[in-house]
């Protein structure tokens, strides 16, 4: 059984700059089949944006999604873990902050994301969440 974040995280996260348009981020999410993208300024994490964030914090307010930047839609108070952190720590942070995904930083640089689904597949693969998370998306 995996014991550290690095053992279950999804590596090589997709990142965008804060000035990227909401429409472009939505296209990236669609094309890459992602629910979250990290927002970075250079190599430093500034926040993260989920598909739900795009709808609630941006699209629902109106305006042109080609002109609105992701900076206003991203969560900027981000909880992070390191690849060497214990999985128990990741679970504790998800519970404490009511989040489903946590960016993984190595010396301040984004290297992955650990999700509730990743933890479910590792800790309880027979659970409904573990089973759903392990399934391949249908076209």
CSV table of C-alpha atoms in Angstrom, one decimal:
chain,number,residue,atom,x,y,z
A,1,UNK,CA,0.0,0.0,0.0
A,2,UNK,CA,1.3,3.5,-0.9
A,3,UNK,CA,2.4,5.6,1.9
A,4,UNK,CA,3.5,8.9,0.3
A,5,UNK,CA,1.9,11.4,-1.9
A,6,UNK,CA,4.4,10.7,-4.7
A,7,UNK,CA,3.1,7.1,-4.9
A,8,UNK,CA,-0.4,8.1,-6.0
A,9,UNK,CA,-0.2,11.6,-7.3
A,10,UNK,CA,-0.9,12.5,-11.0
A,11,UNK,CA,2.4,14.0,-12.2
A,12,UNK,CA,3.2,16.6,-14.8
A,13,UNK,CA,0.2,18.9,-14.0
A,14,UNK,CA,-1.1,21.2,-16.7
A,15,UNK,CA,-0.4,24.8,-15.9
A,16,UNK,CA,-1.5,28.2,-17.3
A,17,UNK,CA,-0.5,31.7,-16.7
A,18,UNK,CA,-2.9,34.1,-14.9
A,19,UNK,CA,-3.6,36.1,-18.1
A,20,UNK,CA,-4.8,33.0,-20.0
A,21,UNK,CA,-8.5,33.5,-21.0
A,22,UNK,CA,-11.2,31.5,-19.3
A,23,UNK,CA,-12.2,30.2,-22.8
A,24,UNK,CA,-8.7,28.9,-23.4
A,25,UNK,CA,-8.6,27.1,-20.0
A,26,UNK,CA,-12.0,25.6,-20.8
A,27,UNK,CA,-10.7,24.3,-24.1
A,28,UNK,CA,-7.6,22.8,-22.4
A,29,UNK,CA,-9.8,21.1,-19.8
A,30,UNK,CA,-12.0,19.7,-22.6
A,31,UNK,CA,-9.1,18.5,-24.8
A,32,UNK,CA,-7.0,17.0,-21.9
A,33,UNK,CA,-10.1,15.6,-20.0
A,34,UNK,CA,-9.2,17.6,-16.9
A,35,UNK,CA,-11.2,19.0,-14.0
A,36,UNK,CA,-8.4,21.2,-12.7
A,37,UNK,CA,-5.5,23.3,-14.0
A,38,UNK,CA,-2.8,24.9,-12.0
A,39,UNK,CA,-2.3,28.7,-12.4
A,40,UNK,CA,1.4,29.6,-12.2
A,41,UNK,CA,3.3,32.8,-12.5
A,42,UNK,CA,6.6,31.6,-14.1
A,43,UNK,CA,7.4,28.5,-12.1
A,44,UNK,CA,5.6,29.5,-8.9
A,45,UNK,CA,2.1,28.3,-8.1
A,46,UNK,CA,-0.4,31.2,-7.9
A,47,UNK,CA,-3.6,29.1,-7.6
A,48,UNK,CA,-5.7,26.5,-9.2
A,49,UNK,CA,-8.9,26.6,-11.2
A,50,UNK,CA,-11.5,23.8,-11.5
A,51,UNK,CA,-14.2,23.4,-14.1
A,52,UNK,CA,-16.7,24.5,-11.4
A,53,UNK,CA,-14.6,27.6,-10.7
A,54,UNK,CA,-14.8,28.6,-14.3
A,55,UNK,CA,-18.6,28.4,-14.2
A,56,UNK,CA,-19.3,29.9,-10.7
A,57,UNK,CA,-16.6,32.6,-10.6
A,58,UNK,CA,-16.5,33.6,-14.3
A,59,UNK,CA,-19.1,32.5,-16.8
A,60,UNK,CA,-22.0,33.1,-14.5
A,61,UNK,CA,-21.0,36.7,-14.1
A,62,UNK,CA,-21.2,37.4,-17.8
A,63,UNK,CA,-18.7,39.0,-20.1
A,64,UNK,CA,-16.6,37.6,-22.9
A,65,UNK,CA,-14.8,34.4,-21.9
A,66,UNK,CA,-12.2,35.1,-24.6
A,67,UNK,CA,-11.3,38.4,-22.8
A,68,UNK,CA,-11.8,37.4,-19.1
A,69,UNK,CA,-8.6,36.0,-17.6
A,70,UNK,CA,-8.4,33.0,-15.3
A,71,UNK,CA,-6.8,35.1,-12.6
A,72,UNK,CA,-10.2,36.1,-11.3
A,73,UNK,CA,-11.5,32.5,-11.4
A,74,UNK,CA,-8.7,30.7,-9.6
A,75,UNK,CA,-8.6,29.7,-6.0
A,76,UNK,CA,-5.6,31.7,-4.6
A,77,UNK,CA,-5.6,30.3,-1.1
A,78,UNK,CA,-4.2,26.9,-2.0
A,79,UNK,CA,-3.4,24.1,0.3
A,80,UNK,CA,-0.3,22.1,-0.9
A,81,UNK,CA,1.6,19.0,-0.1
A,82,UNK,CA,5.0,17.7,-1.0
A,83,UNK,CA,5.8,14.4,-2.8
A,84,UNK,CA,7.3,13.1,0.4
A,85,UNK,CA,4.3,13.9,2.6
A,86,UNK,CA,2.5,11.0,4.1
A,87,UNK,CA,-0.9,10.1,2.6
A,88,UNK,CA,-2.5,10.6,6.1
A,89,UNK,CA,-1.4,14.3,5.9
A,90,UNK,CA,-3.0,14.7,2.5
A,91,UNK,CA,-6.3,13.2,3.8
A,92,UNK,CA,-6.2,15.4,6.9
A,93,UNK,CA,-5.7,18.6,4.7
A,94,UNK,CA,-8.5,17.6,2.4
A,95,UNK,CA,-10.9,17.1,5.3
A,96,UNK,CA,-9.7,20.2,7.2
A,97,UNK,CA,-10.0,22.5,4.1
A,98,UNK,CA,-12.9,20.7,2.4
A,99,UNK,CA,-11.0,20.3,-0.9
A,100,UNK,CA,-11.0,17.5,-3.4
A,101,UNK,CA,-7.6,18.2,-5.0
A,102,UNK,CA,-4.3,19.4,-3.6
A,103,UNK,CA,-1.3,20.5,-5.7
A,104,UNK,CA,2.0,18.8,-5.0
A,105,UNK,CA,5.0,21.1,-4.8
A,106,UNK,CA,8.6,20.0,-4.8
A,107,UNK,CA,10.8,22.9,-3.4
A,108,UNK,CA,8.0,25.3,-4.3
A,109,UNK,CA,7.5,24.1,-7.9
A,110,UNK,CA,4.3,22.2,-9.1
A,111,UNK,CA,5.1,18.6,-9.9
A,112,UNK,CA,1.6,17.0,-9.5
A,113,UNK,CA,-1.9,16.9,-8.1
A,114,UNK,CA,-3.3,14.4,-5.6
A,115,UNK,CA,-7.1,14.0,-5.7
A,116,UNK,CA,-9.8,12.5,-3.5
A,117,UNK,CA,-10.2,9.9,-6.3
A,118,UNK,CA,-6.5,9.0,-6.2
A,119,UNK,CA,-6.8,8.5,-2.4
A,120,UNK,CA,-10.0,6.4,-2.8
A,121,UNK,CA,-8.4,4.2,-5.5
A,122,UNK,CA,-5.4,3.6,-3.2
A,123,UNK,CA,-7.2,3.3,0.2
A,124,UNK,CA,-10.5,1.7,-0.8
A,125,UNK,CA,-10.6,0.6,-4.4
A,126,UNK,CA,-13.9,-1.3,-3.9
A,127,UNK,CA,-15.8,1.8,-2.7
A,128,UNK,CA,-18.1,3.6,-5.1
A,129,UNK,CA,-15.6,6.5,-5.3
A,130,UNK,CA,-12.7,4.2,-5.9
A,131,UNK,CA,-14.5,2.3,-8.5
A,132,UNK,CA,-15.7,5.4,-10.3
A,133,UNK,CA,-12.3,7.0,-10.1
A,134,UNK,CA,-10.6,3.9,-11.6
A,135,UNK,CA,-13.1,3.8,-14.6
A,136,UNK,CA,-11.9,5.2,-17.9
A,137,UNK,CA,-14.0,8.1,-19.1
A,138,UNK,CA,-16.4,7.3,-22.0
A,139,UNK,CA,-16.3,9.4,-25.1
